[in-house]
mmCIF file of C-alpha atoms in Angstrom:
data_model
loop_
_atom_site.group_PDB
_atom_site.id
_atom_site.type_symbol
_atom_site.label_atom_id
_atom_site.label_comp_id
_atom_site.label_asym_id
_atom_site.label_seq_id
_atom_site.Cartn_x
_atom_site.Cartn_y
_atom_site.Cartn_z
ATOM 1 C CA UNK C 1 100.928 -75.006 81.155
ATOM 2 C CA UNK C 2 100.033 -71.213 80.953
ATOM 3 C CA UNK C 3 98.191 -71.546 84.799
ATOM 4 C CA UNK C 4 101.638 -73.010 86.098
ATOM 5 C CA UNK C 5 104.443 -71.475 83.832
ATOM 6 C CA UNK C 6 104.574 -67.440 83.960
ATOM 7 C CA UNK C 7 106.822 -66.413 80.969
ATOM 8 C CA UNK C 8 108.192 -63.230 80.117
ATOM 9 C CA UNK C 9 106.747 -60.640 77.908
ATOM 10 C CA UNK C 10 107.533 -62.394 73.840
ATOM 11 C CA UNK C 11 108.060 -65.210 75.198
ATOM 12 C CA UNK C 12 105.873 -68.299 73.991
ATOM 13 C CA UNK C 13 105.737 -71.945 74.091
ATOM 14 C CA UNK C 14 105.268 -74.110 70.933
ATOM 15 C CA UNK C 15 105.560 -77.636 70.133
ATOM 16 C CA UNK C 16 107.922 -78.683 67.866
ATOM 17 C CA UNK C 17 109.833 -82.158 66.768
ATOM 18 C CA UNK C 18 108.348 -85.802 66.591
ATOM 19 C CA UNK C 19 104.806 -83.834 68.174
ATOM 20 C CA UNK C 20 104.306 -81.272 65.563
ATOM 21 C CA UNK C 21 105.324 -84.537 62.723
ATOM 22 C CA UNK C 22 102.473 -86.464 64.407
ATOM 23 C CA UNK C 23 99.642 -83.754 64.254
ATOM 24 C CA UNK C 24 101.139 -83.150 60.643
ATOM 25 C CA UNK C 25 100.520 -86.494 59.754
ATOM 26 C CA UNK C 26 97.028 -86.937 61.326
ATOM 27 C CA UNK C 27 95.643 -83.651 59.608
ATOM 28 C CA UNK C 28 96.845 -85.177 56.656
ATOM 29 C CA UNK C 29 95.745 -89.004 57.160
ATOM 30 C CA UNK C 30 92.274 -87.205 57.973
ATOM 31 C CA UNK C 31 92.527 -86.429 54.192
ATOM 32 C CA UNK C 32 94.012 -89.132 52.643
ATOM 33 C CA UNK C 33 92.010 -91.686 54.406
ATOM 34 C CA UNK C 34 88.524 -90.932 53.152
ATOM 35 C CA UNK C 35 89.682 -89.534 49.908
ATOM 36 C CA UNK C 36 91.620 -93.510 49.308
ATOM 37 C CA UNK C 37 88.088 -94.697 50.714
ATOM 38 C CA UNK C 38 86.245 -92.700 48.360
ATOM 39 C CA UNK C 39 88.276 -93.969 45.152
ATOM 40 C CA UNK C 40 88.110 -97.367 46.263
ATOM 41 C CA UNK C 41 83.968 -96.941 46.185
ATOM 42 C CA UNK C 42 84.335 -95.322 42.761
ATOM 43 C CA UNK C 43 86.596 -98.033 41.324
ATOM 44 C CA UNK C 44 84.625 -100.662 42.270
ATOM 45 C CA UNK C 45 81.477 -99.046 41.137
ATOM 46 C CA UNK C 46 82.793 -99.001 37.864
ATOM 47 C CA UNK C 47 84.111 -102.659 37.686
ATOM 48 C CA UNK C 48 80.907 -103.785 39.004
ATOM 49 C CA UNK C 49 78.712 -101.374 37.792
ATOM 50 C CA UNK C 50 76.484 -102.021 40.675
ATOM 51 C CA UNK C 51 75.916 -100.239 43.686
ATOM 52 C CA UNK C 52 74.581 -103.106 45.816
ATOM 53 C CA UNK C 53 77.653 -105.444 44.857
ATOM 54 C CA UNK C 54 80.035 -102.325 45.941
ATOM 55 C CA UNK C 55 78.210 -102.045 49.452
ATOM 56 C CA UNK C 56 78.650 -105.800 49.624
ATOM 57 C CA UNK C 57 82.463 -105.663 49.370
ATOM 58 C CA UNK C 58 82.828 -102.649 51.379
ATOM 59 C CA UNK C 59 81.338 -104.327 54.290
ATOM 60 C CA UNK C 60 84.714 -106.070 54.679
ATOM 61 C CA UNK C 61 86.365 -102.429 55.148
ATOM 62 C CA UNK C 62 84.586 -102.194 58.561
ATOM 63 C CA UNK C 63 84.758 -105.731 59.921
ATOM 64 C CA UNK C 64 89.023 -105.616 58.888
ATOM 65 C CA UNK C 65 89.259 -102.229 60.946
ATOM 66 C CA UNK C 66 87.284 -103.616 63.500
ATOM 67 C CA UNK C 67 89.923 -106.067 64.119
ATOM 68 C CA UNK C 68 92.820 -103.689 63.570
ATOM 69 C CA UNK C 69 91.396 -101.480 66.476
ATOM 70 C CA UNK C 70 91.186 -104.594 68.191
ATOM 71 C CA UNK C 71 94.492 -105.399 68.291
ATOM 72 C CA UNK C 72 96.286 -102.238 69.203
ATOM 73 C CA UNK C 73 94.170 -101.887 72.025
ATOM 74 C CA UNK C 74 94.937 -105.684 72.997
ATOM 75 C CA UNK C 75 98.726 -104.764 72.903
ATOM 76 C CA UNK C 76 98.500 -101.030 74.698
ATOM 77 C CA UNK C 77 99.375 -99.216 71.586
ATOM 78 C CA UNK C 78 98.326 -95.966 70.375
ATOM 79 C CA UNK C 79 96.944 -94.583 66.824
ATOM 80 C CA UNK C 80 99.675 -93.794 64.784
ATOM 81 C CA UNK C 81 101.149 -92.702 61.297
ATOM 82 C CA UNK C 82 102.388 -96.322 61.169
ATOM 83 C CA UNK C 83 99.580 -97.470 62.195
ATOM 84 C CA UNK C 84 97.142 -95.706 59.439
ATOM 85 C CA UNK C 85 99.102 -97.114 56.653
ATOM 86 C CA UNK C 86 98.638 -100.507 58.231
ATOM 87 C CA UNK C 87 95.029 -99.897 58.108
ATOM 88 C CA UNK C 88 94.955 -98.804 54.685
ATOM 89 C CA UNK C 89 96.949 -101.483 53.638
ATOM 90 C CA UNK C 90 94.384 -103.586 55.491
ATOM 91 C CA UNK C 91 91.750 -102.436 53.511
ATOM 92 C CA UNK C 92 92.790 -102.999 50.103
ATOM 93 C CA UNK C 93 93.371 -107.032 51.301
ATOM 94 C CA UNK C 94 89.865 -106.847 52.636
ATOM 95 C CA UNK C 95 88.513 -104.855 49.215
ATOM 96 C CA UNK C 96 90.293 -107.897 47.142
ATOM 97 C CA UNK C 97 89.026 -110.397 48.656
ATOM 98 C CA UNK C 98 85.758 -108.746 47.900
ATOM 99 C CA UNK C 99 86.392 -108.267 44.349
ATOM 100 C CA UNK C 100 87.452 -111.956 44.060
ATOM 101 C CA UNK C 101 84.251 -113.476 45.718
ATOM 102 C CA UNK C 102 81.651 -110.946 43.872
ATOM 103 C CA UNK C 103 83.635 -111.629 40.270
ATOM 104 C CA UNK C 104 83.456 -115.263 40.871
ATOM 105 C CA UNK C 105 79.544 -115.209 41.987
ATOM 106 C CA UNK C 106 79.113 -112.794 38.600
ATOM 107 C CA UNK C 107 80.770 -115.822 36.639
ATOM 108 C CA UNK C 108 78.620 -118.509 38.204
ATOM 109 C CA UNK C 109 75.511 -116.399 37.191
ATOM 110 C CA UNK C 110 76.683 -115.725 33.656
ATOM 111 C CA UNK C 111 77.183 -119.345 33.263
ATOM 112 C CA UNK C 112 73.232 -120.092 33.935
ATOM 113 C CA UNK C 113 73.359 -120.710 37.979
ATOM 114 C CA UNK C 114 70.325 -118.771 38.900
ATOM 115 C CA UNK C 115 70.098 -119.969 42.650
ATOM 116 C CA UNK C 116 71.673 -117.923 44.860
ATOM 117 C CA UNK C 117 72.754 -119.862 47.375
ATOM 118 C CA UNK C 118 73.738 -122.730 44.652
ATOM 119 C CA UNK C 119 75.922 -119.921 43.689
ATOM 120 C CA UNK C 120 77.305 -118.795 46.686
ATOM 121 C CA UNK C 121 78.342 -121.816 47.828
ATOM 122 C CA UNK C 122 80.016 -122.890 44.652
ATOM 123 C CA UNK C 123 81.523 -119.343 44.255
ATOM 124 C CA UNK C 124 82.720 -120.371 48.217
ATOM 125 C CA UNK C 125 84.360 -123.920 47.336
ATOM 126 C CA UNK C 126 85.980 -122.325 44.225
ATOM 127 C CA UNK C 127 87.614 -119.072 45.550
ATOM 128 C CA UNK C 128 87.884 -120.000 49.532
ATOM 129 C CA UNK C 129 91.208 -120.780 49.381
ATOM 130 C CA UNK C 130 92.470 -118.371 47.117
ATOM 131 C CA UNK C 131 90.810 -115.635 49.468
ATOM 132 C CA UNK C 132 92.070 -117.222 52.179
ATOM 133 C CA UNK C 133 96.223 -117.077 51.346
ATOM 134 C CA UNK C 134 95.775 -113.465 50.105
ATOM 135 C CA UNK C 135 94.661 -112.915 53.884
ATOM 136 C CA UNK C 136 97.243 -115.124 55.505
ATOM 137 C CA UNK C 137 100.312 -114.009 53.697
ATOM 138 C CA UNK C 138 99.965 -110.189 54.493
ATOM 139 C CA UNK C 139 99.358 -111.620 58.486
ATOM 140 C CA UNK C 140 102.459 -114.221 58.487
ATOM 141 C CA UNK C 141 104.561 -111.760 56.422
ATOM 142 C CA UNK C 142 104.184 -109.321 59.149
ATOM 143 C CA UNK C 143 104.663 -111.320 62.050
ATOM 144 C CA UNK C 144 108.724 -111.166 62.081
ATOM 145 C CA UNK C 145 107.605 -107.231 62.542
ATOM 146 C CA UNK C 146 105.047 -108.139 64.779
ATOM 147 C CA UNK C 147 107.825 -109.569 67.204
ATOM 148 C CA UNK C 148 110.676 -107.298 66.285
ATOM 149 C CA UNK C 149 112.420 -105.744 69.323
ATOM 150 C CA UNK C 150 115.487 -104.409 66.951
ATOM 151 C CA UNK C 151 116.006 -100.379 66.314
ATOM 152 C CA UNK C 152 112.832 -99.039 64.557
ATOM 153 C CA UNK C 153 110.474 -101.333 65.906
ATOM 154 C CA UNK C 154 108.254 -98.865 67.652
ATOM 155 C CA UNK C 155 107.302 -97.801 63.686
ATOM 156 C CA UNK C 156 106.668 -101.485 62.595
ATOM 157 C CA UNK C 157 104.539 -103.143 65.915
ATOM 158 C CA UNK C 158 101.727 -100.434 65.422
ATOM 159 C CA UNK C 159 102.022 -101.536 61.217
ATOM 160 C CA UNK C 160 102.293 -105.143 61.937
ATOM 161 C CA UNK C 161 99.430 -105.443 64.606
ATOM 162 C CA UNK C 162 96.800 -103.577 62.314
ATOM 163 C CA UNK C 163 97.544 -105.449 59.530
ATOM 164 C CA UNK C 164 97.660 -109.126 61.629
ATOM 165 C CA UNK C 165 94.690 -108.308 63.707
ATOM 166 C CA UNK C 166 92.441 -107.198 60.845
ATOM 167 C CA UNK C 167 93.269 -109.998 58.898
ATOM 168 C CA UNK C 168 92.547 -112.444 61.904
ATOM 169 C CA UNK C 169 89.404 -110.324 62.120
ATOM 170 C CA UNK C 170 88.831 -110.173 58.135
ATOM 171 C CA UNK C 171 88.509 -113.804 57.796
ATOM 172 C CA UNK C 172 86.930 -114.928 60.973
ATOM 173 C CA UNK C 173 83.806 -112.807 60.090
ATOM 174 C CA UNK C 174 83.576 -114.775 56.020
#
């Protein structure tokens, strides 16, 4: 703009309104992001108290965004405030389900099943469904969002897609 525009002398241009909110926002979701990620890691290290079974659950983190990144670009949307909480809201779902497979496999071994995959695939048949309707009501409780068209739908679609599309994501990759 400053090759095009000539202003005065003390004149300036600065950016103000929904822009200035936005890089607000992202300077601040740059924070909050990795600090929530952090905690998360530091939590679950002390439930589990187990560095390998805290990798093992965060693996979900990645697939989930994977699917959330996915989705927005299927649809044409952009990054957004709306869209970060979706994705941290994404991956607490995906962190849970974690938690509830890796508790379940720790209760299997405490009760004397030593082989792995005996336990896995108990631990599977036990908690699959359970993992699978915390997944599925977050996605079909956001779908009337997903759809919306109604005033302040341009702050729920980028929510609602993130949220759907990692979860779609989330438990195709279990």
């Amino acid at each position: 703009m400053d090759s095009k525009v000539q202003l005065p002398t003390g004149y300036y241009v600065t950016y103000g309104g929904q822009f200035q909110n936005l890089q607000a926002a992202k300077a601040r979701l740059a924070i909050a992001v990795p600090v929530a990620l952090l905690l998360i890691f530091v939590l679950l290290f002390f439930t589990f108290h187990s560095v390998k079974q805290t990798l093992l659950i965060y693996t979900a983190v990645p697939m989930s965004a994977i699917g959330g990144v996915f989705a927005l670009w299927l649809r044409g949307m952009n990054f957004s405030i709306s869209a970060g909480v979706g994705f941290i809201a994404l991956f607490g779902v995906a962190v849970l389900n974690g938690i509830v497979l890796i508790a379940e496999f720790n209760r299997l071994e405490r009760e004397g099943v030593t082989d792995i995959y005996e336990r896995v695939l108990m631990g599977l048949r036990s908690r699959l469904r359970s993992i699978l309707i915390t997944g599925a009501a977050p996605a079909l409780g956001f779908l009337p969002m997903l759809i919306s068209t109604s005033a302040g739908a341009e702050v729920q679609k980028p929510l609602a897609t993130v949220v759907v599309g990692g979860s779609l994501r989330l438990h195709s990759s279990r």
